Amino acid sequence: MEKRIELEKRGRKAEDITELTLDDCRATCIEGLTTEFKNLESLSLINSGLTTLKGFPALPNLLKLELSDNRISSGLEHLKGCPKLSHLNLSGNKLEEIETLEPLKHLQNLQNLDVFNCKVTTVEEYRTKVFNLLPQLKYLDGYDRDDEEYEEEGADEDEEEDDDEEAEDVEDEEEVEDEDDEVGLEYLTKDGIEQDSEGEEFEVNPEAEDEEDESEEEEEPRGVKRKYEDDEENV
């Protein structure tokens, strides 16, 4: 883990880092992570093989800590140096008893706790007991006391933005259709011929020419009949 942290720090000061991801670094205890990371706000140690939190440094600005899929069974008191911690994920660890969560009551800003897939969730009336033990807690395993699902901040705003974008798309389509209708009104028709705004003529009613051809065909028989009548009078 220590080497991994050194790579994360390379070219940067520890105090400038606000987010650190050390997933899968494979270490049984905390190594290399020190109080130098005093401005760290988000730390992820998922599936790192941790069995203890002994040596966890005081991180006064840490807000979110991901410790899922490790082998931690106790020792949560080592997080007391993170007073601003609001999100803690301990899912997939070896926590078995409600009492192991008691040290978290000193984290007054802790609002979201996840211990899903830990044996402690099989304890009778587990949810009620945890909420009573940690009164500051708002969400446990993604749900509040009333079983209302947790929603990240800004989720509603994103949905509203999506709805607004869809409405704008519909308006744009309607405007395009209106423009097409207006273009059709820019032309005047006379004897099957239309002229655009530049005076160019083009045929838009091919049936008009067909009608003229039909009228010519009808007139020709009348001319033949008339000639036949004139020949009879001369006789």
XYZ file of C-alpha atoms in Angstrom, residues 39-233:
195
model
C -7.267 17.869 3.061
C -8.353 14.438 1.873
C -12.149 14.327 1.406
C -12.696 10.945 -0.265
C -10.743 7.726 0.352
C -11.400 4.337 -1.228
C -9.798 1.110 0.069
C -12.133 -1.454 -1.502
C -10.977 -5.084 -1.537
C -7.587 -4.256 -0.075
C -7.338 -7.220 2.324
C -7.549 -5.065 5.456
C -8.157 -6.928 8.713
C -7.750 -3.947 11.020
C -8.003 -0.158 11.002
C -5.177 0.222 13.500
C -2.929 3.063 12.402
C -5.655 4.878 10.521
C -4.507 8.547 10.528
C -6.475 11.556 11.666
C -8.024 13.064 8.536
C -9.989 16.114 9.685
C -11.629 16.802 6.314
C -12.511 13.244 5.276
C -16.155 13.035 4.195
C -16.426 9.675 2.418
C -14.672 6.399 3.249
C -15.045 3.195 1.202
C -13.926 0.052 3.076
C -16.142 -2.585 1.454
C -15.030 -6.162 0.733
C -12.288 -6.310 3.345
C -11.950 -8.509 6.469
C -12.510 -5.932 9.198
C -14.259 -7.333 12.285
C -13.710 -4.548 14.834
C -11.561 -1.527 15.626
C -13.886 1.203 14.298
C -12.676 3.445 17.137
C -9.609 4.173 14.972
C -11.832 6.418 12.817
C -12.297 8.922 15.643
C -9.830 11.282 13.933
C -12.317 11.849 11.081
C -14.968 14.082 12.698
C -16.491 15.203 9.369
C -17.047 11.678 8.055
C -20.593 11.471 6.650
C -20.484 8.373 4.387
C -18.985 5.075 5.560
C -19.201 1.854 3.560
C -18.325 -1.308 5.489
C -20.289 -3.785 3.386
C -18.801 -7.217 2.829
C -16.680 -7.202 6.013
C -16.610 -9.496 9.081
C -18.782 -7.405 11.390
C -20.999 -9.719 13.450
C -22.355 -7.846 16.466
C -24.196 -4.567 16.912
C -21.717 -3.577 19.625
C -18.890 -3.403 17.073
C -20.624 -0.354 15.572
C -20.833 1.530 18.874
C -17.601 3.565 18.337
C -19.314 5.227 15.364
C -21.674 7.132 17.665
C -18.849 9.596 18.273
C -18.916 10.571 14.593
C -21.672 13.159 14.875
C -21.711 13.913 11.128
C -22.149 10.299 10.051
C -25.362 10.164 8.022
C -24.942 7.219 5.679
C -23.704 3.801 6.852
C -23.547 0.653 4.748
C -22.925 -2.759 6.344
C -24.763 -4.797 3.724
C -23.569 -8.386 3.360
C -22.106 -8.391 6.866
C -23.239 -10.981 9.406
C -24.441 -8.227 11.724
C -27.419 -7.686 9.399
C -28.829 -11.068 10.502
C -29.263 -9.905 14.106
C -32.914 -9.694 15.143
C -34.343 -6.172 14.693
C -30.955 -5.165 13.374
C -32.114 -1.944 11.680
C -33.997 -0.659 14.715
C -31.058 -1.381 16.988
C -28.538 0.357 14.735
C -30.690 3.473 14.350
C -31.138 3.614 18.125
C -27.404 3.132 18.661
C -26.501 5.832 16.118
C -29.191 8.549 16.386
C -27.295 10.829 14.003
C -27.657 8.249 11.228
C -30.104 9.012 8.400
C -29.538 6.070 6.067
C -28.609 2.465 6.772
C -27.819 0.235 3.803
C -29.401 2.786 1.486
C -32.699 3.259 3.372
C -33.877 5.565 6.142
C -35.929 4.666 9.234
C -39.108 4.678 7.150
C -37.602 2.431 4.462
C -37.367 5.327 2.027
C -34.515 4.819 -0.439
C -31.506 7.088 -0.336
C -31.111 9.514 -3.237
C -27.898 11.343 -3.941
C -28.014 15.112 -3.848
C -28.722 16.605 -7.245
C -30.533 13.501 -8.582
C -33.849 15.371 -8.805
C -32.143 18.288 -10.519
C -30.672 15.936 -13.135
C -34.125 14.472 -13.842
C -35.583 17.958 -14.227
C -32.783 18.896 -16.636
C -33.482 15.770 -18.702
C -37.180 16.662 -18.846
C -36.331 20.195 -19.956
C -34.033 18.889 -22.694
C -36.752 16.539 -23.976
C -39.243 19.421 -24.034
C -36.760 21.558 -25.977
C -36.239 18.757 -28.509
C -40.000 18.511 -29.071
C -40.231 22.279 -29.553
C -37.355 22.189 -32.071
C -39.092 19.451 -34.078
C -42.310 21.453 -34.142
C -40.426 24.538 -35.316
C -38.839 22.560 -38.162
C -42.265 21.298 -39.253
C -43.642 24.850 -39.184
C -40.715 26.056 -41.296
C -41.403 23.346 -43.873
C -45.033 24.462 -44.093
C -43.972 28.086 -44.549
C -41.579 27.142 -47.363
C -44.474 25.582 -49.233
C -46.355 28.884 -49.066
C -43.532 30.848 -50.679
C -44.431 29.612 -54.153
C -47.297 30.618 -56.447
C -48.872 28.197 -58.901
C -50.203 29.073 -62.311
C -51.093 26.570 -65.044
C -49.207 23.831 -63.237
C -46.000 25.929 -62.926
C -44.521 27.341 -59.734
C -41.953 30.065 -59.325
C -39.665 30.349 -56.364
C -38.434 33.605 -54.854
C -35.703 33.878 -57.550
C -38.146 33.484 -60.425
C -37.011 29.979 -61.343
C -39.823 27.930 -62.793
C -40.362 24.277 -62.090
C -43.227 21.898 -62.654
C -45.133 20.960 -59.518
C -48.355 19.715 -61.097
C -47.549 17.109 -63.783
C -51.255 16.309 -64.065
C -51.824 19.711 -65.671
C -49.826 18.664 -68.749
C -51.694 15.374 -68.899
C -54.990 17.258 -68.818
C -53.859 19.417 -71.752
C -52.909 16.304 -73.751
C -56.285 14.767 -73.051
C -58.091 17.945 -74.178
C -56.121 17.908 -77.459
C -57.056 14.287 -78.056
C -60.732 15.112 -77.521
C -60.662 18.053 -79.962
C -59.191 15.999 -82.845
C -62.219 13.699 -83.309
C -64.508 16.733 -83.371
C -62.438 18.215 -86.231
C -62.778 15.005 -88.274
C -66.519 14.873 -87.764
C -66.947 18.487 -88.832
C -64.991 17.852 -92.026
C -67.193 14.883 -92.849
C -70.338 17.002 -92.473
C -68.927 19.666 -94.860
C -68.238 17.004 -97.516
C -71.862 15.806 -97.373
C -73.236 19.352 -97.991
